[in-house]
């Protein structure tokens, strides 16, 4: 399959792949900190999936805060959903709460 036509999908980020997928990424990374029990997270989820499919210039990852408490505390995630944009291993934008797609795109 030709990779250029392949749609990007959301990567599940955990402490084992965080260094490789996020900190060493050549592309900006949009991280979605979420949990299955979180209503607003379920609203943002499909938007995040859409952005991952549409934008090949960025990497999109999801961090389940229940399973990855270490990463959640590293980013001082107090409420979810929290969206974080990381470029060159550094946080450049962070926002909490459900956002419409346009606002999420503006973070990038």
PDB file of C-alpha atoms in Angstrom:
ATOM      1  CA  UNK A   1       0.000   0.000   0.000  1.00  0.00           C
ATOM      2  CA  UNK A   2       1.282   3.431  -0.924  1.00  0.00           C
ATOM      3  CA  UNK A   3       1.906   5.281   2.336  1.00  0.00           C
ATOM      4  CA  UNK A   4       1.307   8.705   0.800  1.00  0.00           C
ATOM      5  CA  UNK A   5      -2.364   7.890   0.309  1.00  0.00           C
ATOM      6  CA  UNK A   6      -2.696   6.203   3.656  1.00  0.00           C
ATOM      7  CA  UNK A   7      -4.768   8.135   6.155  1.00  0.00           C
ATOM      8  CA  UNK A   8      -3.097   8.807   9.448  1.00  0.00           C
ATOM      9  CA  UNK A   9      -4.841   7.466  12.477  1.00  0.00           C
ATOM     10  CA  UNK A  10      -4.754   8.369  16.124  1.00  0.00           C
ATOM     11  CA  UNK A  11      -1.883   6.755  18.034  1.00  0.00           C
ATOM     12  CA  UNK A  12      -2.468   5.456  21.547  1.00  0.00           C
ATOM     13  CA  UNK A  13       0.270   7.073  23.625  1.00  0.00           C
ATOM     14  CA  UNK A  14       1.620   5.468  26.786  1.00  0.00           C
ATOM     15  CA  UNK A  15       4.763   5.868  28.846  1.00  0.00           C
ATOM     16  CA  UNK A  16       6.516   3.178  26.751  1.00  0.00           C
ATOM     17  CA  UNK A  17       6.113   4.948  23.396  1.00  0.00           C
ATOM     18  CA  UNK A  18       5.912   8.567  24.619  1.00  0.00           C
ATOM     19  CA  UNK A  19       9.608   9.325  24.083  1.00  0.00           C
ATOM     20  CA  UNK A  20       9.634   7.917  20.545  1.00  0.00           C
ATOM     21  CA  UNK A  21       6.188   9.048  19.319  1.00  0.00           C
ATOM     22  CA  UNK A  22       5.977  12.459  21.003  1.00  0.00           C
ATOM     23  CA  UNK A  23       9.304  13.859  22.166  1.00  0.00           C
ATOM     24  CA  UNK A  24      11.274  12.641  19.140  1.00  0.00           C
ATOM     25  CA  UNK A  25       8.533  13.396  16.603  1.00  0.00           C
ATOM     26  CA  UNK A  26       9.588  15.507  13.644  1.00  0.00           C
ATOM     27  CA  UNK A  27       5.978  16.670  13.276  1.00  0.00           C
ATOM     28  CA  UNK A  28       3.987  18.674  15.828  1.00  0.00           C
ATOM     29  CA  UNK A  29       1.953  16.355  18.072  1.00  0.00           C
ATOM     30  CA  UNK A  30      -1.617  16.950  19.238  1.00  0.00           C
ATOM     31  CA  UNK A  31      -2.261  14.945  22.412  1.00  0.00           C
ATOM     32  CA  UNK A  32      -5.766  14.292  23.702  1.00  0.00           C
ATOM     33  CA  UNK A  33      -5.862  13.391  27.405  1.00  0.00           C
ATOM     34  CA  UNK A  34      -9.160  11.577  27.951  1.00  0.00           C
ATOM     35  CA  UNK A  35     -11.025   8.837  29.850  1.00  0.00           C
ATOM     36  CA  UNK A  36     -13.849   6.502  28.854  1.00  0.00           C
ATOM     37  CA  UNK A  37     -16.163   7.836  31.600  1.00  0.00           C
ATOM     38  CA  UNK A  38     -15.770  11.481  30.514  1.00  0.00           C
ATOM     39  CA  UNK A  39     -18.766  12.905  28.582  1.00  0.00           C
ATOM     40  CA  UNK A  40     -16.973  15.901  27.006  1.00  0.00           C
ATOM     41  CA  UNK A  41     -14.137  13.533  25.969  1.00  0.00           C
ATOM     42  CA  UNK A  42     -16.648  11.522  23.943  1.00  0.00           C
ATOM     43  CA  UNK A  43     -17.647  14.741  22.180  1.00  0.00           C
ATOM     44  CA  UNK A  44     -14.035  15.643  21.332  1.00  0.00           C
ATOM     45  CA  UNK A  45     -13.006  12.090  20.344  1.00  0.00           C
ATOM     46  CA  UNK A  46     -14.559  12.058  16.837  1.00  0.00           C
ATOM     47  CA  UNK A  47     -13.137  15.546  16.119  1.00  0.00           C
ATOM     48  CA  UNK A  48      -9.660  14.316  17.080  1.00  0.00           C
ATOM     49  CA  UNK A  49     -10.093  11.282  14.773  1.00  0.00           C
ATOM     50  CA  UNK A  50     -11.155  13.595  11.919  1.00  0.00           C
ATOM     51  CA  UNK A  51      -8.147  15.876  12.399  1.00  0.00           C
ATOM     52  CA  UNK A  52      -5.836  12.821  12.411  1.00  0.00           C
ATOM     53  CA  UNK A  53      -7.268  11.700   9.050  1.00  0.00           C
ATOM     54  CA  UNK A  54      -7.200  15.152   7.456  1.00  0.00           C
ATOM     55  CA  UNK A  55      -3.818  16.437   8.593  1.00  0.00           C
ATOM     56  CA  UNK A  56      -0.779  14.434   7.538  1.00  0.00           C
ATOM     57  CA  UNK A  57       1.520  17.251   8.694  1.00  0.00           C
ATOM     58  CA  UNK A  58       0.866  16.490  12.362  1.00  0.00           C
ATOM     59  CA  UNK A  59       0.779  13.455  14.591  1.00  0.00           C
ATOM     60  CA  UNK A  60      -2.263  12.862  16.782  1.00  0.00           C
ATOM     61  CA  UNK A  61      -2.177  10.833  19.976  1.00  0.00           C
ATOM     62  CA  UNK A  62      -4.597   9.918  22.727  1.00  0.00           C
ATOM     63  CA  UNK A  63      -3.602   9.391  26.342  1.00  0.00           C
ATOM     64  CA  UNK A  64      -6.031   7.509  28.584  1.00  0.00           C
ATOM     65  CA  UNK A  65      -5.538   9.241  31.956  1.00  0.00           C
ATOM     66  CA  UNK A  66      -6.820   6.223  33.912  1.00  0.00           C
ATOM     67  CA  UNK A  67      -4.188   3.961  32.354  1.00  0.00           C
ATOM     68  CA  UNK A  68      -1.393   6.541  32.054  1.00  0.00           C
ATOM     69  CA  UNK A  69      -1.492   8.439  35.354  1.00  0.00           C
ATOM     70  CA  UNK A  70       2.244   9.121  35.148  1.00  0.00           C
ATOM     71  CA  UNK A  71       1.875  11.010  31.851  1.00  0.00           C
ATOM     72  CA  UNK A  72      -1.236  12.806  33.097  1.00  0.00           C
ATOM     73  CA  UNK A  73       0.623  14.106  36.145  1.00  0.00           C
ATOM     74  CA  UNK A  74       3.688  14.967  34.051  1.00  0.00           C
ATOM     75  CA  UNK A  75       1.418  17.302  32.045  1.00  0.00           C
ATOM     76  CA  UNK A  76      -0.423  18.442  35.190  1.00  0.00           C
ATOM     77  CA  UNK A  77      -3.748  17.330  33.713  1.00  0.00           C
ATOM     78  CA  UNK A  78      -6.338  18.239  36.358  1.00  0.00           C
ATOM     79  CA  UNK A  79      -9.474  17.938  34.268  1.00  0.00           C
ATOM     80  CA  UNK A  80     -10.270  16.328  30.947  1.00  0.00           C
ATOM     81  CA  UNK A  81     -10.398  16.519  28.066  1.00  0.00           C
ATOM     82  CA  UNK A  82      -7.069  18.323  27.936  1.00  0.00           C
ATOM     83  CA  UNK A  83      -5.478  18.972  24.567  1.00  0.00           C
ATOM     84  CA  UNK A  84      -1.742  19.588  24.340  1.00  0.00           C
ATOM     85  CA  UNK A  85       0.298  20.577  21.290  1.00  0.00           C
ATOM     86  CA  UNK A  86       3.972  19.600  21.422  1.00  0.00           C
ATOM     87  CA  UNK A  87       6.599  20.802  18.955  1.00  0.00           C
ATOM     88  CA  UNK A  88      10.236  19.743  19.155  1.00  0.00           C
ATOM     89  CA  UNK A  89       9.564  18.041  22.489  1.00  0.00           C
ATOM     90  CA  UNK A  90       8.131  21.196  24.112  1.00  0.00           C
ATOM     91  CA  UNK A  91       4.566  22.122  25.020  1.00  0.00           C
ATOM     92  CA  UNK A  92       3.481  25.056  22.858  1.00  0.00           C
ATOM     93  CA  UNK A  93      -0.286  25.093  23.560  1.00  0.00           C
ATOM     94  CA  UNK A  94      -2.571  23.505  26.116  1.00  0.00           C
ATOM     95  CA  UNK A  95      -6.318  23.770  26.625  1.00  0.00           C
ATOM     96  CA  UNK A  96      -8.860  22.075  28.847  1.00  0.00           C
ATOM     97  CA  UNK A  97     -12.457  21.250  28.041  1.00  0.00           C
ATOM     98  CA  UNK A  98     -14.352  20.309  24.905  1.00  0.00           C
ATOM     99  CA  UNK A  99     -13.555  22.556  21.945  1.00  0.00           C
ATOM    100  CA  UNK A 100     -15.087  22.849  18.486  1.00  0.00           C
ATOM    101  CA  UNK A 101     -12.925  21.586  15.636  1.00  0.00           C
ATOM    102  CA  UNK A 102     -11.985  25.090  14.450  1.00  0.00           C
ATOM    103  CA  UNK A 103     -10.560  26.022  17.887  1.00  0.00           C
ATOM    104  CA  UNK A 104      -8.560  22.798  18.002  1.00  0.00           C
ATOM    105  CA  UNK A 105      -7.150  23.480  14.528  1.00  0.00           C
ATOM    106  CA  UNK A 106      -6.197  27.012  15.606  1.00  0.00           C
ATOM    107  CA  UNK A 107      -4.034  25.506  18.374  1.00  0.00           C
ATOM    108  CA  UNK A 108      -1.925  23.858  15.692  1.00  0.00           C
TER     109      UNK A 108
END
